[in-house]
Tab-separated table of C-alpha atoms in Angstrom:
chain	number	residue	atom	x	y	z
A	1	UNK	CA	104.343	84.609	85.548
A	2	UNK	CA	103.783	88.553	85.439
A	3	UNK	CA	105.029	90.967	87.601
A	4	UNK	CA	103.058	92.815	89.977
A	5	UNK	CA	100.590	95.047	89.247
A	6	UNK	CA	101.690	98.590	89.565
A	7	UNK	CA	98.126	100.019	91.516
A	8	UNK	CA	98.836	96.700	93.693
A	9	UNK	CA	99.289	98.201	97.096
A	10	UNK	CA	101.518	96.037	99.300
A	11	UNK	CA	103.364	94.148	96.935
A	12	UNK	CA	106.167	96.388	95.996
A	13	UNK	CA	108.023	97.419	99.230
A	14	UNK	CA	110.248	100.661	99.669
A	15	UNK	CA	113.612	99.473	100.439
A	16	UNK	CA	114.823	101.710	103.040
A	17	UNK	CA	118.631	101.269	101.708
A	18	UNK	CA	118.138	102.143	98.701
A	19	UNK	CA	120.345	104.716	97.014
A	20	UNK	CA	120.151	108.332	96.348
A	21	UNK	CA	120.046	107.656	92.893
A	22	UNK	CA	117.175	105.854	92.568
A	23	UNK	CA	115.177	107.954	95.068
A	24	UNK	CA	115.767	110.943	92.643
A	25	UNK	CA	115.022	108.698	89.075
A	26	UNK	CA	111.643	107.991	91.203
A	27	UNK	CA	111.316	112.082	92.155
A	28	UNK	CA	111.901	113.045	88.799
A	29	UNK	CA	108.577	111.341	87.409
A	30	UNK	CA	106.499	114.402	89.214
A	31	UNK	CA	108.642	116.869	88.588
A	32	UNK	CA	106.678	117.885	85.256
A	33	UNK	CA	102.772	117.526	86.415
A	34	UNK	CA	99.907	117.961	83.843
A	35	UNK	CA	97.136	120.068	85.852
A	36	UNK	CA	96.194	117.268	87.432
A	37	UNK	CA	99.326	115.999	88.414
A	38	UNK	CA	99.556	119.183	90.288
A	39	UNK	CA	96.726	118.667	92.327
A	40	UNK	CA	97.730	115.310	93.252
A	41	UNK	CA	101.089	116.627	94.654
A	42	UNK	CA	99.135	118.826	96.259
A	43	UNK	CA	98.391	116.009	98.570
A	44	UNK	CA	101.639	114.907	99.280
A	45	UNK	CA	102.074	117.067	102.595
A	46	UNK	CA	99.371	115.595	103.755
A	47	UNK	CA	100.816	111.692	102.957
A	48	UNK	CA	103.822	112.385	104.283
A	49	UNK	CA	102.123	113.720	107.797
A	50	UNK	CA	99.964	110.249	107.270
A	51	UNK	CA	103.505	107.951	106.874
A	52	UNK	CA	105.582	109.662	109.598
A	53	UNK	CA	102.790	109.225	112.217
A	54	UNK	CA	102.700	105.466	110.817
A	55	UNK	CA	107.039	105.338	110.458
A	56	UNK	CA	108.238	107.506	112.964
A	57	UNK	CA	110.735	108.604	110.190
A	58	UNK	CA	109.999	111.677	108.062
A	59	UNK	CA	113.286	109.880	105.800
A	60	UNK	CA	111.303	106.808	105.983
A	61	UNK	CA	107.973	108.428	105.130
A	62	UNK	CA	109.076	110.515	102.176
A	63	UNK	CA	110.217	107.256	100.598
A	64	UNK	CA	107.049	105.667	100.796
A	65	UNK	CA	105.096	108.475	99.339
A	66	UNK	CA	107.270	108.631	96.550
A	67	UNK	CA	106.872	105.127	96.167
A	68	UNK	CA	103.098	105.902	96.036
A	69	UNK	CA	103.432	108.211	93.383
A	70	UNK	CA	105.875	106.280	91.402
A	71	UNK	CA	102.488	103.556	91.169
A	72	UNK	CA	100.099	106.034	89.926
A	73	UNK	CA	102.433	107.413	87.287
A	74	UNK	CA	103.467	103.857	86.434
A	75	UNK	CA	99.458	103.520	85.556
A	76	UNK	CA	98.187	104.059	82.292
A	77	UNK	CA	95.772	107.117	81.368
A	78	UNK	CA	92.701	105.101	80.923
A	79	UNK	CA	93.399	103.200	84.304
A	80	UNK	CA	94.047	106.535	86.381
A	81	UNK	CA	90.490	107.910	84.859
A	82	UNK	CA	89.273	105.108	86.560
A	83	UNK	CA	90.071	106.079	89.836
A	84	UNK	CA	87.243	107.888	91.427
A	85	UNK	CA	89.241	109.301	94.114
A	86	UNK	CA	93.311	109.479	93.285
A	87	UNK	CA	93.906	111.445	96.561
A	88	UNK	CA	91.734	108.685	98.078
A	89	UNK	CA	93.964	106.172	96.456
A	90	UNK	CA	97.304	107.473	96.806
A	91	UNK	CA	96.016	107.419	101.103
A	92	UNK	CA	95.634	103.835	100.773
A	93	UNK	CA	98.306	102.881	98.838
A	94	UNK	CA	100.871	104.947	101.354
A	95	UNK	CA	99.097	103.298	104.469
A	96	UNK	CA	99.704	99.547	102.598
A	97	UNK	CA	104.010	100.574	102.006
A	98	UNK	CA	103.800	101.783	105.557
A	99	UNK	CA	102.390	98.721	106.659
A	100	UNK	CA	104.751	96.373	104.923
A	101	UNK	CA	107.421	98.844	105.972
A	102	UNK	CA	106.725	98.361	109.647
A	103	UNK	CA	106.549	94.584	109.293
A	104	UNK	CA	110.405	94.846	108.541
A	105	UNK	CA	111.850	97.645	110.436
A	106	UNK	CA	111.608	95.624	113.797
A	107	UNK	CA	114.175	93.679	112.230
A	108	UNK	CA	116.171	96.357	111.249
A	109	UNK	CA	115.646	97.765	114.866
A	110	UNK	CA	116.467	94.979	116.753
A	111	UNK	CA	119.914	95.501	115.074
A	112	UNK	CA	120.229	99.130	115.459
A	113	UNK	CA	123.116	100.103	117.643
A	114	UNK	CA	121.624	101.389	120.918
A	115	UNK	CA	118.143	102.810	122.000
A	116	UNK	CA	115.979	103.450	118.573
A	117	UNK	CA	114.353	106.827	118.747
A	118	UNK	CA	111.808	108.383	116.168
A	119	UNK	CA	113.362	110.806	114.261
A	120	UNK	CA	112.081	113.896	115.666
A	121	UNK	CA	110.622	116.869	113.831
A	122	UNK	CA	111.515	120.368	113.727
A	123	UNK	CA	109.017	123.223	113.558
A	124	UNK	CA	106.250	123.457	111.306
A	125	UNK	CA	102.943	122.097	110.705
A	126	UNK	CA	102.910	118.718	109.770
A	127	UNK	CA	99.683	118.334	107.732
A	128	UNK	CA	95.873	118.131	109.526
A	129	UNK	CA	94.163	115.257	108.334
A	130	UNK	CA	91.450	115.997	106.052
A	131	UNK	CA	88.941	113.310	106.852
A	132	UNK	CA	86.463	113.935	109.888
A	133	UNK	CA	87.733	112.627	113.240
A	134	UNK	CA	85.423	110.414	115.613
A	135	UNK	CA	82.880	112.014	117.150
A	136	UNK	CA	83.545	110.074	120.569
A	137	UNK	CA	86.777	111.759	122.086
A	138	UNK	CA	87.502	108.833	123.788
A	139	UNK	CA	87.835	107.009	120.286
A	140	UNK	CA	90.535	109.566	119.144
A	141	UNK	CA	94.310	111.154	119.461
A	142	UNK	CA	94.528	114.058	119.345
A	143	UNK	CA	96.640	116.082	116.385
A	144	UNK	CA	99.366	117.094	118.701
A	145	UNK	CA	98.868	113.682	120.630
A	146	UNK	CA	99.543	112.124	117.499
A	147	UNK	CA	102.881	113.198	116.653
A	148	UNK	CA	104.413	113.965	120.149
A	149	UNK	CA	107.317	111.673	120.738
A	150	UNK	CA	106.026	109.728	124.100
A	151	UNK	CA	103.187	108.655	121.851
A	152	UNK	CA	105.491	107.677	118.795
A	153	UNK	CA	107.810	105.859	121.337
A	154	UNK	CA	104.703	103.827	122.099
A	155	UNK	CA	103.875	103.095	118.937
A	156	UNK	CA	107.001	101.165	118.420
A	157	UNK	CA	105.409	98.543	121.226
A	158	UNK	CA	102.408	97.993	119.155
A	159	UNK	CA	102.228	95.140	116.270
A	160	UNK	CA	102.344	96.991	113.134
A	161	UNK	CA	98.641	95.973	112.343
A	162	UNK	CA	97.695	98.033	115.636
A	163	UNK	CA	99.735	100.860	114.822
A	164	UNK	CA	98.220	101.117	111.377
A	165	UNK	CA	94.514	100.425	112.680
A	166	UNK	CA	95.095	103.320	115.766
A	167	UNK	CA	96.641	106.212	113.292
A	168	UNK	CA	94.126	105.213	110.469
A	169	UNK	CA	91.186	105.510	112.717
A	170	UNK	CA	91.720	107.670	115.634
A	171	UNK	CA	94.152	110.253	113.535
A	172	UNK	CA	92.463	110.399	110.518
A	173	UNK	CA	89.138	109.406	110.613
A	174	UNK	CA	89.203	106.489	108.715
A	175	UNK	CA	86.387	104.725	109.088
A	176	UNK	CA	87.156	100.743	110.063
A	177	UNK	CA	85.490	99.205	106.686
A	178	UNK	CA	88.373	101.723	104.922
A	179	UNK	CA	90.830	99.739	106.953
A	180	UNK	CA	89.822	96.686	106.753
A	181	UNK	CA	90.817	96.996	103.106
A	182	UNK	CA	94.027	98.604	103.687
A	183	UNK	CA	94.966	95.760	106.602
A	184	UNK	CA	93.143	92.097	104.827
A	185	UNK	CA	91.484	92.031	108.239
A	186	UNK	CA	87.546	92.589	109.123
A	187	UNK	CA	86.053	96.071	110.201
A	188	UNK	CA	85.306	94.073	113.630
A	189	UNK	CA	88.975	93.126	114.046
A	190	UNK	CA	90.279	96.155	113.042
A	191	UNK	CA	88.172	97.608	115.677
A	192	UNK	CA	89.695	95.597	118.343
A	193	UNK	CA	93.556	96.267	116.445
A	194	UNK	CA	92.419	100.227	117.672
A	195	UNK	CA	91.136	99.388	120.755
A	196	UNK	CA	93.978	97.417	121.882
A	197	UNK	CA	96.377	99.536	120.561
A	198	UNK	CA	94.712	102.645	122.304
A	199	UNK	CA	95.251	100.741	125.666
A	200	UNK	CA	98.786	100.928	125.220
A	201	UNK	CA	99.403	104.561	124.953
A	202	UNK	CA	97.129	106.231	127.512
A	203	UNK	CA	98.217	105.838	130.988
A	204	UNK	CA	94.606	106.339	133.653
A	205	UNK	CA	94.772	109.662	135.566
A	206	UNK	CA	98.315	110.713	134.023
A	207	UNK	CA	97.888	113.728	131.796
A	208	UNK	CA	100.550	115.603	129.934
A	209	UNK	CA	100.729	119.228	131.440
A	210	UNK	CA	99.961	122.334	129.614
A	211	UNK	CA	102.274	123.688	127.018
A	212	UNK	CA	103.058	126.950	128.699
A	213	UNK	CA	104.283	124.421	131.844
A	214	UNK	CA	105.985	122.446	129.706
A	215	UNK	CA	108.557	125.504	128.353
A	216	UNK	CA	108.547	126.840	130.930
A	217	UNK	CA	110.047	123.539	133.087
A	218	UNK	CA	111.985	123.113	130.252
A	219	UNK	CA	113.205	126.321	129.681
A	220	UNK	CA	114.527	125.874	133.641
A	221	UNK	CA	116.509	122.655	132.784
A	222	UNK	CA	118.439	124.831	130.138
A	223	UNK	CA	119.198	126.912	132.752
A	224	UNK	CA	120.110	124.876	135.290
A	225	UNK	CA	121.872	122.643	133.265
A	226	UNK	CA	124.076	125.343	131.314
A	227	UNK	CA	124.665	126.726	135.066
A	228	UNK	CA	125.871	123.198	135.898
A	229	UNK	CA	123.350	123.652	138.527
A	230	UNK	CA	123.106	119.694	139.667
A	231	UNK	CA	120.506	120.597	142.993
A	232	UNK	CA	118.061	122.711	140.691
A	233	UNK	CA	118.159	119.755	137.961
A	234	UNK	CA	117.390	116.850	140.426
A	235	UNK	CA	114.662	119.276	141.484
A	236	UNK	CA	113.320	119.412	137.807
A	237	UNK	CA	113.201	115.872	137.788
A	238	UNK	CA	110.476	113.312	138.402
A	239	UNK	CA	112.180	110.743	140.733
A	240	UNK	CA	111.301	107.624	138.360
A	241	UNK	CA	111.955	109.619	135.191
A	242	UNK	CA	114.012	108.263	132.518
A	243	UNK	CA	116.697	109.535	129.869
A	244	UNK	CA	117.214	107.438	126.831
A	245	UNK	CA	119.615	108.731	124.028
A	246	UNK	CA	119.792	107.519	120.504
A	247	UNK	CA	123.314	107.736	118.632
A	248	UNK	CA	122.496	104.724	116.018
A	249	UNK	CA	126.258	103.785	116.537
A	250	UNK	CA	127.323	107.180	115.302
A	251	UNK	CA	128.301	108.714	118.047
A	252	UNK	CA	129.636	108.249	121.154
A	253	UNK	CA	126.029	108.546	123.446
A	254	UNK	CA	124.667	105.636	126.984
A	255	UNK	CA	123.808	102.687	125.170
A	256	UNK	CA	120.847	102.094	127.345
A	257	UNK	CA	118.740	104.611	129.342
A	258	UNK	CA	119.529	106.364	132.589
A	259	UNK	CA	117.301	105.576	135.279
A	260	UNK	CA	116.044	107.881	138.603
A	261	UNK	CA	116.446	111.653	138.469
A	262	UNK	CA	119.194	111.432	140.468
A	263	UNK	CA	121.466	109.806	137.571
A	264	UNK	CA	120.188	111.579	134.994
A	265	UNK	CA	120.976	114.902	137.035
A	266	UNK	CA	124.688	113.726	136.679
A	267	UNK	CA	124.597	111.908	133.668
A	268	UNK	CA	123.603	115.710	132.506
A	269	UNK	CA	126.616	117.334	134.364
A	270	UNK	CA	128.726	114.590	132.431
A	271	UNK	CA	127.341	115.432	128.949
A	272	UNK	CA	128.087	119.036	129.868
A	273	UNK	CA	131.648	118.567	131.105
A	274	UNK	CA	132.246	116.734	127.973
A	275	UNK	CA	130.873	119.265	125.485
A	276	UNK	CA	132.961	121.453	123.273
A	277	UNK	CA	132.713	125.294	124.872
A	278	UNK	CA	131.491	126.109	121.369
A	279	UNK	CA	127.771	124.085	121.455
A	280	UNK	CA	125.098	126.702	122.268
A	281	UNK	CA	121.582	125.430	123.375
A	282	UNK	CA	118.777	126.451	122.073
A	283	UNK	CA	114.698	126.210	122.504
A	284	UNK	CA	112.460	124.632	119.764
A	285	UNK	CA	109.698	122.964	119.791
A	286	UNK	CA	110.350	119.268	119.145
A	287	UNK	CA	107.242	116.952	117.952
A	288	UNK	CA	104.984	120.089	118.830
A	289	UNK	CA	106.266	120.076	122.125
A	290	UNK	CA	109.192	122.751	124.104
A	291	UNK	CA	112.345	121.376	124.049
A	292	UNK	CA	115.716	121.837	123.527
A	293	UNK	CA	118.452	121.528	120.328
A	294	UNK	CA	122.448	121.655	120.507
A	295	UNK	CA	124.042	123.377	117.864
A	296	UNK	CA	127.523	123.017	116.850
A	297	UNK	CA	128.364	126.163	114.568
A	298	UNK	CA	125.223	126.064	112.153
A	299	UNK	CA	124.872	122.234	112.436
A	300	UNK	CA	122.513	120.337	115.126
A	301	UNK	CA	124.158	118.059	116.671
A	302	UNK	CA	121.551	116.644	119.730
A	303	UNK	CA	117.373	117.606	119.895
A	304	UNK	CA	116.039	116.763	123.048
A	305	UNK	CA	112.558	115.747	123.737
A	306	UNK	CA	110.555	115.990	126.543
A	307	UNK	CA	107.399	114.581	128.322
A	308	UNK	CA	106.729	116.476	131.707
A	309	UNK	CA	103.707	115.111	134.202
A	310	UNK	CA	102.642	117.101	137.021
A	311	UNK	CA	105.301	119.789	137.105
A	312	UNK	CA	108.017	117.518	136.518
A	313	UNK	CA	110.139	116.002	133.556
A	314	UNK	CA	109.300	112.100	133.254
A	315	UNK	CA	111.121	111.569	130.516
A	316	UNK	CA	113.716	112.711	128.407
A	317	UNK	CA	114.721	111.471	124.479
A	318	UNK	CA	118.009	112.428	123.157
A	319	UNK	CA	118.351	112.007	119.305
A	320	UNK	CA	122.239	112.390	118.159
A	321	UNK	CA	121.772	110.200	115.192
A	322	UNK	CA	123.222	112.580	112.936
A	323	UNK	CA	121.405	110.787	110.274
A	324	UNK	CA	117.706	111.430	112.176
A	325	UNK	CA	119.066	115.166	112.667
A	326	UNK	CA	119.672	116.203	108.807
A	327	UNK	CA	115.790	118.847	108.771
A	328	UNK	CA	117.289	120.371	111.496
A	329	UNK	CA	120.667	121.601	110.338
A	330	UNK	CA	120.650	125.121	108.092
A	331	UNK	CA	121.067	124.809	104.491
């Protein structure tokens, strides 16, 4: 029997464990590009902003682009002219890894130590996606929607088919023929996959509040909570909000999240009682949105998310994985 072919999208799967050394044997086959080859890695910021809205791990999403790549290289010359569209392919071959991807990290998640939190991003654009977005805004995310981290958290909810079918479509204008290709389903069900899917992350009459709110709320919480200012932090606070902290095992972090503004007001006092006099807090903008980092010398050590409704923190994500914090730390 022969092996699979190597254009067959969704038949050869990243493996997430695999080693350094064979990410950088698959790196090195585009680090010598003919002129074309060039302008095909000229799409690869714009994959990798595709896979980490599909992942929620930029690691996770540079893997599968390489894997991409690795497929068109692996092609011969003749079969490569015969692509009308390699940026067009190398899309659709990075949205079928992802796919199988997601199929097996909730496995791997349901054995993760703790609360699993997408790995946040630092600063920076993270690619705008080229193809037009639907004309109806109420059949789209927006950009900065699309990568802020109460909308990745509910992505994890969402089978991976509706995940795929709501990023594909709403994100980057994919029409739903494209991904009925990319999924094995019919445009009609992948319709429903988006609609479904779109259900789960919007929340009737709650709307996130403007950005200048947002640092500026958040930019009070640093205060406060450097002050050890417990009053002024419950005050911050959202009564139903929630903290959940992510420390894949690693580190020593709550297991499960802190419930009620009230807690997390001293749950914060207990993290800052506990930290070395040395850890300086800083403001960055986390997954487009204000938020906060801790920084231990010239490593980061904690980012901290935040989604703030109606002058008031909701919700608060705490990523000390120092595995999910390696883009963050200086060179």
């Amino acid at each position: 029997m022969s092996g699979p072919r190597p254009d067959d999208p969704g038949r050869r799967v990243v493996v997430p464990g695999e080693g350094r050394a064979d990410r950088e044997e698959r790196r090195t086959m585009t680090d010598h590009p003919d002129d074309r080859s060039a302008t095909l890695l000229g799409e690869r910021r714009q994959l990798i902003s595709l896979a980490y809205r599909l992942l929620g791990s930029l690691a996770e999403a540079e893997d599968a682009v390489q894997e991409a790549y690795a497929r068109w290289y692996a092609m011969s010359a003749e079969r490569q002219d015969a692509v009308a569209s390699p940026g067009a392919w190398l899309s659709t071959v990075t949205s079928r890894i992802c796919l199988d991807l997601l199929g097996s990290a909730r496995a791997r998640r349901e054995r993760y130590v703790g609360e699993w939190i997408p790995e946040p991003l630092p600063d920076g654009d993270w690619g705008r996606p080229a193809a037009a977005v639907p004309a109806d805004p109420a059949d789209r995310v927006t950009l900065d929607e699309s990568v802020g981290m109460a909308f990745l958290v509910a992505l994890e909810s969402m089978t991976p088919a509706q995940r795929v079918a709501l990023i594909l479509h709403d994100v980057f204008g994919y029409a739903f023929a494209e991904i009925a290709d990319i999924t094995g389903r019919t445009p009609a069900a992948c319709r429903e996959l988006a609609s479904a899917a779109r259900r789960r992350v919007r929340t009737p009459g709650v709307h996130a509040a403007p950005a200048e709110s947002q640092a500026d709320l958040v930019r009070s919480f640093k205060q406060a909570w450097e002050a050890r200012d417990i009053r002024t932090l419950v005050g911050l606070l959202d009564p139903a909000a929630t903290f959940t902290a992510d420390g894949g095992g690693l580190v020593t972090t709550t297991l499960h999240p802190v419930e009620g503004g009230d807690r997390i007001a001293q749950y914060m006092m207990e993290i800052s009682a506990a930290r070395p006099v040395d850890v300086t807090l800083l403001e960055r903008t986390v997954n487009g949105r204000p938020g906060l980092i801790a920084r231990l010398a010239d490593t980061t050590v904690a980012v901290y998310a935040f989604d703030v409704t109606d002058d008031r923190i909701t919700h608060i994500w705490a990523v000390r994985n120092p595995e999910k914090l390696r883009p963050w730390t200086r060179p």
